[in-house]
Amino acid sequence: MIVFRDPAEIDAGFGPSVVAIGKFDGVHAGHRAVLERAKVDAAAGAAKVVAVTFDRNPLATLRPEVCPEDVIGLHQKVQLLAETGIDATLVLRFDAEMAALPAEDFVERILVRALGVQTVMVGRDFRFGRGGAGSPDLLVRLGRQYGYRVDVIDDVRAITSERRVSSTWVREALAAGDVETAARLLGRPHAVWGQVVHGLKRGRELGFPTANLSPRMEGFVPADGVYAGWLIDEAPGDGPRPGIRYPAAISVGTNPTFDDVPQRVVEAYVLDETDLDLYGHRVDVQFVQRVRGMIAFEGIDALKAQMSDDVRRVRQLLG
């Protein structure tokens, strides 16, 4: 997949293209349904499929006080969009200049001139351009002028609850530690991504050495607790066993037994690995199932016994 960071990077004559526009936060089942439909449409017209998205939630610029936490970071979003098999992603920088761009100019400069748009796919609640003046109806009117069609996509809804699949629902599930519901909405296990850094090395002292993720990790961190999951090493080729997926017991929280960790930490103990050196590596930590909540223990022995039981349960859950 080609990644463009500015419309100026797109070669003249790039189109025709089928364009899906949105935040794509989470690249969840609803987003992927839209992209699959775009791929079918593009195949019929010998066009490219392009996702147009933003480097941040537009609310981070427009109304930061109400902007929700992202489900995934930009690196994760680009990777997940690439996995859908589309041809290109245009990541637009949503700054004050972009916020002030009139909706008509957005269509003419980005969709028509840069991408040679043939079909635009958006959700019913899609808004764009200065002051949110752009809407699907405006896209349709401009489509008559520029010769493209507009496909307004209905929401993907859960069969049992009729609730719309959304990033909000994913966040709610993760905040409750319900990573299984989040995975069903996403179509994959939820993950955080970041660099492995040095921690207090307390896990090593207890017999369960962990890979600690940098606080600057990407991805929504689920509720405090212990989880069964996977650690995927994304180290370059000269790293030890790069690209391998390791079964892991994952801890999220502030380590209340010791009460000396000032902020929430994500750390993963790779099962049966005591000498694995992942420092400096970029890793994905995927959450499969919650084992228990985070509690304080009366002494080291009680903590070690619980950690041994956690590892046993994780091993059973991951098979």
PDB file of C-alpha atoms in Angstrom:
ATOM      1  CA  MET A   1       0.000   0.000   0.000  1.00  0.00           C
ATOM      2  CA  ILE A   2       1.213   3.493  -0.870  1.00  0.00           C
ATOM      3  CA  VAL A   3       1.043   6.062   1.921  1.00  0.00           C
ATOM      4  CA  PHE A   4       0.728   9.728   0.977  1.00  0.00           C
ATOM      5  CA  ARG A   5       1.199  12.394   3.640  1.00  0.00           C
ATOM      6  CA  ASP A   6       0.162  15.307   1.448  1.00  0.00           C
ATOM      7  CA  PRO A   7      -1.922  15.603  -1.734  1.00  0.00           C
ATOM      8  CA  ALA A   8       1.144  17.186  -3.396  1.00  0.00           C
ATOM      9  CA  GLU A   9       2.887  13.805  -3.187  1.00  0.00           C
ATOM     10  CA  ILE A  10       0.342  12.166  -5.500  1.00  0.00           C
ATOM     11  CA  ASP A  11       1.473  11.855  -9.106  1.00  0.00           C
ATOM     12  CA  ALA A  12      -0.617  13.482 -11.809  1.00  0.00           C
ATOM     13  CA  GLY A  13      -2.972  10.985 -13.393  1.00  0.00           C
ATOM     14  CA  PHE A  14      -3.089   8.800 -10.269  1.00  0.00           C
ATOM     15  CA  GLY A  15      -6.806   8.029 -10.645  1.00  0.00           C
ATOM     16  CA  PRO A  16      -9.395   6.905 -11.238  1.00  0.00           C
ATOM     17  CA  SER A  17     -10.022   6.029  -7.625  1.00  0.00           C
ATOM     18  CA  VAL A  18     -12.718   4.886  -5.253  1.00  0.00           C
ATOM     19  CA  VAL A  19     -12.256   6.928  -2.089  1.00  0.00           C
ATOM     20  CA  ALA A  20     -13.457   6.090   1.420  1.00  0.00           C
ATOM     21  CA  ILE A  21     -13.172   9.007   3.843  1.00  0.00           C
ATOM     22  CA  GLY A  22     -13.153   8.831   7.631  1.00  0.00           C
ATOM     23  CA  LYS A  23     -11.204   8.846  10.876  1.00  0.00           C
ATOM     24  CA  PHE A  24     -10.883   5.038  10.721  1.00  0.00           C
ATOM     25  CA  ASP A  25     -10.155   4.964  14.454  1.00  0.00           C
ATOM     26  CA  GLY A  26      -9.744   1.291  15.248  1.00  0.00           C
ATOM     27  CA  VAL A  27     -10.220   0.156  11.624  1.00  0.00           C
ATOM     28  CA  HIS A  28     -13.112  -1.823  13.094  1.00  0.00           C
ATOM     29  CA  ALA A  29     -15.617  -4.134  11.419  1.00  0.00           C
ATOM     30  CA  GLY A  30     -17.691  -1.216  10.137  1.00  0.00           C
ATOM     31  CA  HIS A  31     -14.672   0.438   8.538  1.00  0.00           C
ATOM     32  CA  ARG A  32     -13.548  -2.801   6.934  1.00  0.00           C
ATOM     33  CA  ALA A  33     -17.027  -3.415   5.507  1.00  0.00           C
ATOM     34  CA  VAL A  34     -16.806  -0.044   3.757  1.00  0.00           C
ATOM     35  CA  LEU A  35     -13.343  -0.830   2.376  1.00  0.00           C
ATOM     36  CA  GLU A  36     -14.451  -4.246   1.121  1.00  0.00           C
ATOM     37  CA  ARG A  37     -17.325  -2.598  -0.694  1.00  0.00           C
ATOM     38  CA  ALA A  38     -14.908  -0.044  -2.138  1.00  0.00           C
ATOM     39  CA  LYS A  39     -12.695  -2.847  -3.449  1.00  0.00           C
ATOM     40  CA  VAL A  40     -15.624  -4.438  -5.259  1.00  0.00           C
ATOM     41  CA  ASP A  41     -16.633  -1.094  -6.765  1.00  0.00           C
ATOM     42  CA  ALA A  42     -13.056  -0.384  -7.827  1.00  0.00           C
ATOM     43  CA  ALA A  43     -12.669  -3.774  -9.487  1.00  0.00           C
ATOM     44  CA  ALA A  44     -15.723  -3.102 -11.661  1.00  0.00           C
ATOM     45  CA  GLY A  45     -14.250   0.190 -12.840  1.00  0.00           C
ATOM     46  CA  ALA A  46     -10.539  -0.647 -12.919  1.00  0.00           C
ATOM     47  CA  ALA A  47      -9.907   1.959 -10.236  1.00  0.00           C
ATOM     48  CA  LYS A  48      -7.659   2.193  -7.188  1.00  0.00           C
ATOM     49  CA  VAL A  49      -9.028   2.072  -3.651  1.00  0.00           C
ATOM     50  CA  VAL A  50      -7.895   4.937  -1.439  1.00  0.00           C
ATOM     51  CA  ALA A  51      -8.615   5.636   2.215  1.00  0.00           C
ATOM     52  CA  VAL A  52      -8.522   9.332   3.097  1.00  0.00           C
ATOM     53  CA  THR A  53      -7.985   9.857   6.795  1.00  0.00           C
ATOM     54  CA  PHE A  54      -6.371  12.226   9.279  1.00  0.00           C
ATOM     55  CA  ASP A  55      -3.260  12.224  11.426  1.00  0.00           C
ATOM     56  CA  ARG A  56      -5.395  12.880  14.511  1.00  0.00           C
ATOM     57  CA  ASN A  57      -9.012  13.067  15.527  1.00  0.00           C
ATOM     58  CA  PRO A  58     -10.247  16.409  14.124  1.00  0.00           C
ATOM     59  CA  LEU A  59     -11.669  17.166  17.566  1.00  0.00           C
ATOM     60  CA  ALA A  60      -8.095  17.309  18.885  1.00  0.00           C
ATOM     61  CA  THR A  61      -7.776  20.538  16.898  1.00  0.00           C
ATOM     62  CA  LEU A  62     -11.353  21.794  16.949  1.00  0.00           C
ATOM     63  CA  ARG A  63     -12.471  20.940  20.494  1.00  0.00           C
ATOM     64  CA  PRO A  64      -9.662  19.237  22.412  1.00  0.00           C
ATOM     65  CA  GLU A  65     -11.609  19.375  25.678  1.00  0.00           C
ATOM     66  CA  VAL A  66     -14.125  16.822  24.347  1.00  0.00           C
ATOM     67  CA  CYS A  67     -11.816  14.770  22.121  1.00  0.00           C
ATOM     68  CA  PRO A  68     -11.938  11.071  23.096  1.00  0.00           C
ATOM     69  CA  GLU A  69      -8.835   8.928  23.455  1.00  0.00           C
ATOM     70  CA  ASP A  70      -7.854   7.170  20.242  1.00  0.00           C
ATOM     71  CA  VAL A  71      -8.482   3.434  19.952  1.00  0.00           C
ATOM     72  CA  ILE A  72      -5.294   3.158  17.878  1.00  0.00           C
ATOM     73  CA  GLY A  73      -2.391   5.421  16.974  1.00  0.00           C
ATOM     74  CA  LEU A  74      -1.400   6.601  13.517  1.00  0.00           C
ATOM     75  CA  HIS A  75       1.250   3.910  13.006  1.00  0.00           C
ATOM     76  CA  GLN A  76      -1.283   1.239  13.918  1.00  0.00           C
ATOM     77  CA  LYS A  77      -3.939   2.754  11.656  1.00  0.00           C
ATOM     78  CA  VAL A  78      -1.665   2.814   8.621  1.00  0.00           C
ATOM     79  CA  GLN A  79      -0.606  -0.790   9.250  1.00  0.00           C
ATOM     80  CA  LEU A  80      -4.195  -1.989   9.651  1.00  0.00           C
ATOM     81  CA  LEU A  81      -5.362  -0.160   6.536  1.00  0.00           C
ATOM     82  CA  ALA A  82      -2.518  -1.789   4.596  1.00  0.00           C
ATOM     83  CA  GLU A  83      -3.713  -5.207   5.779  1.00  0.00           C
ATOM     84  CA  THR A  84      -7.123  -4.627   4.167  1.00  0.00           C
ATOM     85  CA  GLY A  85      -5.503  -4.817   0.732  1.00  0.00           C
ATOM     86  CA  ILE A  86      -6.369  -1.307  -0.451  1.00  0.00           C
ATOM     87  CA  ASP A  87      -4.058   0.508  -2.846  1.00  0.00           C
ATOM     88  CA  ALA A  88      -3.266   3.707  -0.979  1.00  0.00           C
ATOM     89  CA  THR A  89      -3.936   5.818   2.095  1.00  0.00           C
ATOM     90  CA  LEU A  90      -3.797   9.599   2.142  1.00  0.00           C
ATOM     91  CA  VAL A  91      -3.076  10.839   5.674  1.00  0.00           C
ATOM     92  CA  LEU A  92      -4.074  14.492   5.947  1.00  0.00           C
ATOM     93  CA  ARG A  93      -2.624  16.692   8.674  1.00  0.00           C
ATOM     94  CA  PHE A  94      -5.621  18.090  10.529  1.00  0.00           C
ATOM     95  CA  ASP A  95      -4.303  21.432  11.715  1.00  0.00           C
ATOM     96  CA  ALA A  96      -5.836  24.917  11.757  1.00  0.00           C
ATOM     97  CA  GLU A  97      -5.243  25.278   8.022  1.00  0.00           C
ATOM     98  CA  MET A  98      -7.091  22.054   7.237  1.00  0.00           C
ATOM     99  CA  ALA A  99      -9.908  22.995   9.620  1.00  0.00           C
ATOM    100  CA  ALA A 100     -10.368  26.275   7.733  1.00  0.00           C
ATOM    101  CA  LEU A 101     -10.473  24.665   4.263  1.00  0.00           C
ATOM    102  CA  PRO A 102     -13.913  25.169   2.680  1.00  0.00           C
ATOM    103  CA  ALA A 103     -15.753  21.950   1.873  1.00  0.00           C
ATOM    104  CA  GLU A 104     -15.871  22.788  -1.835  1.00  0.00           C
ATOM    105  CA  ASP A 105     -12.082  23.231  -1.905  1.00  0.00           C
ATOM    106  CA  PHE A 106     -11.591  19.908  -0.099  1.00  0.00           C
ATOM    107  CA  VAL A 107     -13.521  18.175  -2.857  1.00  0.00           C
ATOM    108  CA  GLU A 108     -11.865  19.990  -5.745  1.00  0.00           C
ATOM    109  CA  ARG A 109      -8.249  19.926  -4.512  1.00  0.00           C
ATOM    110  CA  ILE A 110      -8.069  16.543  -2.807  1.00  0.00           C
ATOM    111  CA  LEU A 111     -10.749  14.288  -4.239  1.00  0.00           C
ATOM    112  CA  VAL A 112     -10.964  15.526  -7.812  1.00  0.00           C
ATOM    113  CA  ARG A 113      -7.590  17.030  -8.672  1.00  0.00           C
ATOM    114  CA  ALA A 114      -5.255  14.826  -6.611  1.00  0.00           C
ATOM    115  CA  LEU A 115      -7.092  11.482  -6.533  1.00  0.00           C
ATOM    116  CA  GLY A 116      -9.162  11.538  -9.725  1.00  0.00           C
ATOM    117  CA  VAL A 117     -12.139  10.348  -7.742  1.00  0.00           C
ATOM    118  CA  GLN A 118     -14.680   8.092  -9.415  1.00  0.00           C
ATOM    119  CA  THR A 119     -16.724   7.162  -6.335  1.00  0.00           C
ATOM    120  CA  VAL A 120     -16.769   8.642  -2.818  1.00  0.00           C
ATOM    121  CA  MET A 121     -17.872   6.462   0.102  1.00  0.00           C
ATOM    122  CA  VAL A 122     -18.870   8.083   3.401  1.00  0.00           C
ATOM    123  CA  GLY A 123     -21.114   7.418   6.368  1.00  0.00           C
ATOM    124  CA  ARG A 124     -24.438   9.193   6.813  1.00  0.00           C
ATOM    125  CA  ASP A 125     -23.089  11.366   9.613  1.00  0.00           C
ATOM    126  CA  PHE A 126     -19.953  12.404   7.700  1.00  0.00           C
ATOM    127  CA  ARG A 127     -19.091  16.106   7.928  1.00  0.00           C
ATOM    128  CA  PHE A 128     -16.104  17.911   6.445  1.00  0.00           C
ATOM    129  CA  GLY A 129     -14.776  21.344   5.532  1.00  0.00           C
ATOM    130  CA  ARG A 130     -14.776  24.609   7.441  1.00  0.00           C
ATOM    131  CA  GLY A 131     -17.345  24.616  10.221  1.00  0.00           C
ATOM    132  CA  GLY A 132     -18.495  21.123   9.243  1.00  0.00           C
ATOM    133  CA  ALA A 133     -20.405  22.641   6.328  1.00  0.00           C
ATOM    134  CA  GLY A 134     -19.726  19.650   4.083  1.00  0.00           C
ATOM    135  CA  SER A 135     -22.208  16.765   4.144  1.00  0.00           C
ATOM    136  CA  PRO A 136     -23.133  13.762   1.991  1.00  0.00           C
ATOM    137  CA  ASP A 137     -25.750  15.970   0.277  1.00  0.00           C
ATOM    138  CA  LEU A 138     -23.058  18.493  -0.664  1.00  0.00           C
ATOM    139  CA  LEU A 139     -20.862  15.682  -1.975  1.00  0.00           C
ATOM    140  CA  VAL A 140     -23.749  14.553  -4.192  1.00  0.00           C
ATOM    141  CA  ARG A 141     -24.304  18.062  -5.569  1.00  0.00           C
ATOM    142  CA  LEU A 142     -20.608  18.527  -6.290  1.00  0.00           C
ATOM    143  CA  GLY A 143     -20.507  15.044  -7.811  1.00  0.00           C
ATOM    144  CA  ARG A 144     -22.874  16.220 -10.538  1.00  0.00           C
ATOM    145  CA  GLN A 145     -20.427  19.009 -11.308  1.00  0.00           C
ATOM    146  CA  TYR A 146     -17.225  16.954 -11.250  1.00  0.00           C
ATOM    147  CA  GLY A 147     -18.541  13.658 -12.566  1.00  0.00           C
ATOM    148  CA  TYR A 148     -18.180  11.313  -9.586  1.00  0.00           C
ATOM    149  CA  ARG A 149     -20.816   9.338  -7.703  1.00  0.00           C
ATOM    150  CA  VAL A 150     -21.434   9.185  -3.961  1.00  0.00           C
ATOM    151  CA  ASP A 151     -22.176   6.010  -2.020  1.00  0.00           C
ATOM    152  CA  VAL A 152     -23.533   6.726   1.464  1.00  0.00           C
ATOM    153  CA  ILE A 153     -22.848   3.653   3.576  1.00  0.00           C
ATOM    154  CA  ASP A 154     -25.274   2.417   6.199  1.00  0.00           C
ATOM    155  CA  ASP A 155     -23.947   1.547   9.632  1.00  0.00           C
ATOM    156  CA  VAL A 156     -22.864  -1.976  10.516  1.00  0.00           C
ATOM    157  CA  ARG A 157     -24.938  -3.060  13.497  1.00  0.00           C
ATOM    158  CA  ALA A 158     -24.819  -5.892  15.998  1.00  0.00           C
ATOM    159  CA  ILE A 159     -27.495  -8.504  15.287  1.00  0.00           C
ATOM    160  CA  THR A 160     -28.453  -8.950  18.936  1.00  0.00           C
ATOM    161  CA  SER A 161     -28.504  -5.354  20.174  1.00  0.00           C
ATOM    162  CA  GLU A 162     -28.887  -3.340  16.945  1.00  0.00           C
ATOM    163  CA  ARG A 163     -26.176  -1.075  18.288  1.00  0.00           C
ATOM    164  CA  ARG A 164     -23.970   0.565  15.673  1.00  0.00           C
ATOM    165  CA  VAL A 165     -20.411  -0.736  15.547  1.00  0.00           C
ATOM    166  CA  SER A 166     -18.304   2.272  16.485  1.00  0.00           C
ATOM    167  CA  SER A 167     -15.041   3.393  18.022  1.00  0.00           C
ATOM    168  CA  THR A 168     -17.060   4.611  21.011  1.00  0.00           C
ATOM    169  CA  TRP A 169     -18.334   1.091  21.662  1.00  0.00           C
ATOM    170  CA  VAL A 170     -14.810  -0.296  21.351  1.00  0.00           C
ATOM    171  CA  ARG A 171     -13.508   2.243  23.884  1.00  0.00           C
ATOM    172  CA  GLU A 172     -16.314   1.406  26.313  1.00  0.00           C
ATOM    173  CA  ALA A 173     -15.510  -2.296  26.113  1.00  0.00           C
ATOM    174  CA  LEU A 174     -11.789  -1.734  26.632  1.00  0.00           C
ATOM    175  CA  ALA A 175     -12.357   0.640  29.544  1.00  0.00           C
ATOM    176  CA  ALA A 176     -14.326  -2.164  31.211  1.00  0.00           C
ATOM    177  CA  GLY A 177     -11.606  -4.730  30.489  1.00  0.00           C
ATOM    178  CA  ASP A 178     -13.905  -6.564  28.084  1.00  0.00           C
ATOM    179  CA  VAL A 179     -11.292  -7.226  25.437  1.00  0.00           C
ATOM    180  CA  GLU A 180     -13.339 -10.079  23.975  1.00  0.00           C
ATOM    181  CA  THR A 181     -16.196  -7.763  22.982  1.00  0.00           C
ATOM    182  CA  ALA A 182     -13.646  -5.283  21.641  1.00  0.00           C
ATOM    183  CA  ALA A 183     -12.114  -8.041  19.521  1.00  0.00           C
ATOM    184  CA  ARG A 184     -15.501  -8.945  18.050  1.00  0.00           C
ATOM    185  CA  LEU A 185     -16.110  -5.314  17.101  1.00  0.00           C
ATOM    186  CA  LEU A 186     -12.612  -4.899  15.684  1.00  0.00           C
ATOM    187  CA  GLY A 187     -12.443  -8.265  13.951  1.00  0.00           C
ATOM    188  CA  ARG A 188      -9.111  -8.973  15.666  1.00  0.00           C
ATOM    189  CA  PRO A 189      -7.573  -8.761  19.146  1.00  0.00           C
ATOM    190  CA  HIS A 190      -7.035  -5.216  20.346  1.00  0.00           C
ATOM    191  CA  ALA A 191      -3.370  -4.271  20.655  1.00  0.00           C
ATOM    192  CA  VAL A 192      -1.064  -1.566  21.906  1.00  0.00           C
ATOM    193  CA  TRP A 193       2.187  -0.863  20.074  1.00  0.00           C
ATOM    194  CA  GLY A 194       5.401   0.670  21.289  1.00  0.00           C
ATOM    195  CA  GLN A 195       9.022   0.316  22.269  1.00  0.00           C
ATOM    196  CA  VAL A 196      10.238  -1.995  25.027  1.00  0.00           C
ATOM    197  CA  VAL A 197      11.996   0.047  27.708  1.00  0.00           C
ATOM    198  CA  HIS A 198      13.715  -0.642  31.010  1.00  0.00           C
ATOM    199  CA  GLY A 199      11.457  -0.816  34.041  1.00  0.00           C
ATOM    200  CA  LEU A 200      12.050  -1.484  37.716  1.00  0.00           C
ATOM    201  CA  LYS A 201      12.978  -5.116  36.862  1.00  0.00           C
ATOM    202  CA  ARG A 202      10.797  -6.294  39.718  1.00  0.00           C
ATOM    203  CA  GLY A 203       9.287  -9.021  37.550  1.00  0.00           C
ATOM    204  CA  ARG A 204      12.728 -10.482  36.963  1.00  0.00           C
ATOM    205  CA  GLU A 205      13.353 -10.510  40.710  1.00  0.00           C
ATOM    206  CA  LEU A 206      10.092 -12.419  41.186  1.00  0.00           C
ATOM    207  CA  GLY A 207      10.919 -14.962  38.485  1.00  0.00           C
ATOM    208  CA  PHE A 208       8.668 -13.473  35.791  1.00  0.00           C
ATOM    209  CA  PRO A 209      10.738 -11.020  33.693  1.00  0.00           C
ATOM    210  CA  THR A 210       8.533  -8.664  31.710  1.00  0.00           C
ATOM    211  CA  ALA A 211       8.826  -6.491  28.639  1.00  0.00           C
ATOM    212  CA  ASN A 212       7.704  -3.005  29.667  1.00  0.00           C
ATOM    213  CA  LEU A 213       6.216  -0.761  26.995  1.00  0.00           C
ATOM    214  CA  SER A 214       7.117   2.893  26.808  1.00  0.00           C
ATOM    215  CA  PRO A 215       4.461   5.263  28.177  1.00  0.00           C
ATOM    216  CA  ARG A 216       4.439   6.784  24.673  1.00  0.00           C
ATOM    217  CA  MET A 217       2.861   3.615  23.266  1.00  0.00           C
ATOM    218  CA  GLU A 218       0.036   3.753  20.738  1.00  0.00           C
ATOM    219  CA  GLY A 219      -3.375   2.254  21.389  1.00  0.00           C
ATOM    220  CA  PHE A 220      -6.083   2.465  24.033  1.00  0.00           C
ATOM    221  CA  VAL A 221      -4.881   0.753  27.204  1.00  0.00           C
ATOM    222  CA  PRO A 222      -7.660  -1.455  28.634  1.00  0.00           C
ATOM    223  CA  ALA A 223      -8.744  -1.541  32.270  1.00  0.00           C
ATOM    224  CA  ASP A 224      -6.187  -2.462  34.923  1.00  0.00           C
ATOM    225  CA  GLY A 225      -5.732  -6.185  35.356  1.00  0.00           C
ATOM    226  CA  VAL A 226      -4.016  -9.295  34.066  1.00  0.00           C
ATOM    227  CA  TYR A 227      -4.708 -10.549  30.547  1.00  0.00           C
ATOM    228  CA  ALA A 228      -3.910 -13.505  28.355  1.00  0.00           C
ATOM    229  CA  GLY A 229      -2.506 -12.413  25.030  1.00  0.00           C
ATOM    230  CA  TRP A 230       0.366 -12.276  22.617  1.00  0.00           C
ATOM    231  CA  LEU A 231       3.545 -10.267  22.148  1.00  0.00           C
ATOM    232  CA  ILE A 232       4.655  -9.816  18.543  1.00  0.00           C
ATOM    233  CA  ASP A 233       8.247  -8.697  18.080  1.00  0.00           C
ATOM    234  CA  GLU A 234       8.602  -6.230  15.206  1.00  0.00           C
ATOM    235  CA  ALA A 235      12.379  -5.942  15.583  1.00  0.00           C
ATOM    236  CA  PRO A 236      14.508  -5.494  12.450  1.00  0.00           C
ATOM    237  CA  GLY A 237      16.187  -8.502  10.914  1.00  0.00           C
ATOM    238  CA  ASP A 238      19.252  -8.324  13.127  1.00  0.00           C
ATOM    239  CA  GLY A 239      17.169  -8.753  16.299  1.00  0.00           C
ATOM    240  CA  PRO A 240      16.734 -12.101  18.029  1.00  0.00           C
ATOM    241  CA  ARG A 241      14.004 -14.110  16.328  1.00  0.00           C
ATOM    242  CA  PRO A 242      12.232 -11.093  14.782  1.00  0.00           C
ATOM    243  CA  GLY A 243       8.576 -11.380  13.865  1.00  0.00           C
ATOM    244  CA  ILE A 244       7.779 -14.242  16.228  1.00  0.00           C
ATOM    245  CA  ARG A 245       4.497 -14.235  18.133  1.00  0.00           C
ATOM    246  CA  TYR A 246       4.973 -15.148  21.782  1.00  0.00           C
ATOM    247  CA  PRO A 247       2.242 -16.224  24.224  1.00  0.00           C
ATOM    248  CA  ALA A 248       2.196 -13.755  27.092  1.00  0.00           C
ATOM    249  CA  ALA A 249       0.695 -12.907  30.455  1.00  0.00           C
ATOM    250  CA  ILE A 250       0.051  -9.159  30.319  1.00  0.00           C
ATOM    251  CA  SER A 251      -0.222  -6.848  33.297  1.00  0.00           C
ATOM    252  CA  VAL A 252      -1.835  -3.410  33.123  1.00  0.00           C
ATOM    253  CA  GLY A 253      -1.788  -1.013  36.071  1.00  0.00           C
ATOM    254  CA  THR A 254       0.320   0.680  38.714  1.00  0.00           C
ATOM    255  CA  ASN A 255       1.498  -2.375  40.692  1.00  0.00           C
ATOM    256  CA  PRO A 256      -0.506  -1.668  43.887  1.00  0.00           C
ATOM    257  CA  THR A 257       1.376  -4.277  45.945  1.00  0.00           C
ATOM    258  CA  PHE A 258       4.467  -2.042  45.908  1.00  0.00           C
ATOM    259  CA  ASP A 259       2.719   1.304  45.379  1.00  0.00           C
ATOM    260  CA  ASP A 260       5.738   2.911  43.726  1.00  0.00           C
ATOM    261  CA  VAL A 261       4.667   3.113  40.082  1.00  0.00           C
ATOM    262  CA  PRO A 262       3.383   6.647  39.363  1.00  0.00           C
ATOM    263  CA  GLN A 263       1.575   5.864  36.090  1.00  0.00           C
ATOM    264  CA  ARG A 264      -0.134   2.922  34.457  1.00  0.00           C
ATOM    265  CA  VAL A 265       2.249   0.438  32.878  1.00  0.00           C
ATOM    266  CA  VAL A 266       1.732  -2.270  30.265  1.00  0.00           C
ATOM    267  CA  GLU A 267       4.161  -5.147  30.718  1.00  0.00           C
ATOM    268  CA  ALA A 268       4.170  -8.606  29.214  1.00  0.00           C
ATOM    269  CA  TYR A 269       5.744 -11.795  30.550  1.00  0.00           C
ATOM    270  CA  VAL A 270       6.540 -14.104  27.640  1.00  0.00           C
ATOM    271  CA  LEU A 271       5.688 -17.609  28.819  1.00  0.00           C
ATOM    272  CA  ASP A 272       8.716 -19.818  29.532  1.00  0.00           C
ATOM    273  CA  GLU A 273      11.196 -17.163  28.347  1.00  0.00           C
ATOM    274  CA  THR A 274      13.613 -15.819  30.963  1.00  0.00           C
ATOM    275  CA  ASP A 275      16.520 -14.611  28.780  1.00  0.00           C
ATOM    276  CA  LEU A 276      14.663 -12.900  25.920  1.00  0.00           C
ATOM    277  CA  ASP A 277      16.205  -9.467  25.278  1.00  0.00           C
ATOM    278  CA  LEU A 278      13.618  -7.174  23.678  1.00  0.00           C
ATOM    279  CA  TYR A 279      14.945  -3.816  24.882  1.00  0.00           C
ATOM    280  CA  GLY A 280      14.614  -1.219  22.164  1.00  0.00           C
ATOM    281  CA  HIS A 281      12.367  -3.412  20.019  1.00  0.00           C
ATOM    282  CA  ARG A 282       8.986  -2.266  18.749  1.00  0.00           C
ATOM    283  CA  VAL A 283       6.321  -4.749  19.735  1.00  0.00           C
ATOM    284  CA  ASP A 284       2.588  -5.312  19.506  1.00  0.00           C
ATOM    285  CA  VAL A 285       0.912  -6.516  22.687  1.00  0.00           C
ATOM    286  CA  GLN A 286      -2.432  -8.126  21.869  1.00  0.00           C
ATOM    287  CA  PHE A 287      -5.136  -8.672  24.479  1.00  0.00           C
ATOM    288  CA  VAL A 288      -7.145 -11.894  24.152  1.00  0.00           C
ATOM    289  CA  GLN A 289      -8.952 -12.367  27.476  1.00  0.00           C
ATOM    290  CA  ARG A 290      -8.981 -10.811  30.925  1.00  0.00           C
ATOM    291  CA  VAL A 291      -7.824 -13.141  33.689  1.00  0.00           C
ATOM    292  CA  ARG A 292      -8.482 -10.950  36.722  1.00  0.00           C
ATOM    293  CA  GLY A 293      -8.523  -7.393  38.045  1.00  0.00           C
ATOM    294  CA  MET A 294      -5.563  -5.636  39.629  1.00  0.00           C
ATOM    295  CA  ILE A 295      -5.322  -5.949  43.414  1.00  0.00           C
ATOM    296  CA  ALA A 296      -2.740  -5.398  46.145  1.00  0.00           C
ATOM    297  CA  PHE A 297      -1.310  -8.488  47.881  1.00  0.00           C
ATOM    298  CA  GLU A 298      -0.138  -8.981  51.441  1.00  0.00           C
ATOM    299  CA  GLY A 299       3.528  -9.719  50.843  1.00  0.00           C
ATOM    300  CA  ILE A 300       5.780 -11.095  48.129  1.00  0.00           C
ATOM    301  CA  ASP A 301       4.901 -14.758  48.639  1.00  0.00           C
ATOM    302  CA  ALA A 302       1.204 -14.131  48.022  1.00  0.00           C
ATOM    303  CA  LEU A 303       2.022 -12.125  44.907  1.00  0.00           C
ATOM    304  CA  LYS A 304       4.336 -14.816  43.514  1.00  0.00           C
ATOM    305  CA  ALA A 305       1.724 -17.504  44.132  1.00  0.00           C
ATOM    306  CA  GLN A 306      -0.895 -15.448  42.287  1.00  0.00           C
ATOM    307  CA  MET A 307       1.482 -14.768  39.404  1.00  0.00           C
ATOM    308  CA  SER A 308       2.147 -18.497  39.052  1.00  0.00           C
ATOM    309  CA  ASP A 309      -1.601 -19.108  38.927  1.00  0.00           C
ATOM    310  CA  ASP A 310      -2.034 -16.292  36.404  1.00  0.00           C
ATOM    311  CA  VAL A 311       0.535 -17.891  34.111  1.00  0.00           C
ATOM    312  CA  ARG A 312      -1.197 -21.266  34.451  1.00  0.00           C
ATOM    313  CA  ARG A 313      -4.523 -19.747  33.455  1.00  0.00           C
ATOM    314  CA  VAL A 314      -3.006 -17.817  30.573  1.00  0.00           C
ATOM    315  CA  ARG A 315      -1.434 -21.023  29.270  1.00  0.00           C
ATOM    316  CA  GLN A 316      -4.829 -22.735  29.362  1.00  0.00           C
ATOM    317  CA  LEU A 317      -6.615 -19.847  27.645  1.00  0.00           C
ATOM    318  CA  LEU A 318      -4.114 -19.585  24.816  1.00  0.00           C
ATOM    319  CA  GLY A 319      -3.996 -23.331  24.313  1.00  0.00           C
TER     320      GLY A 319
END
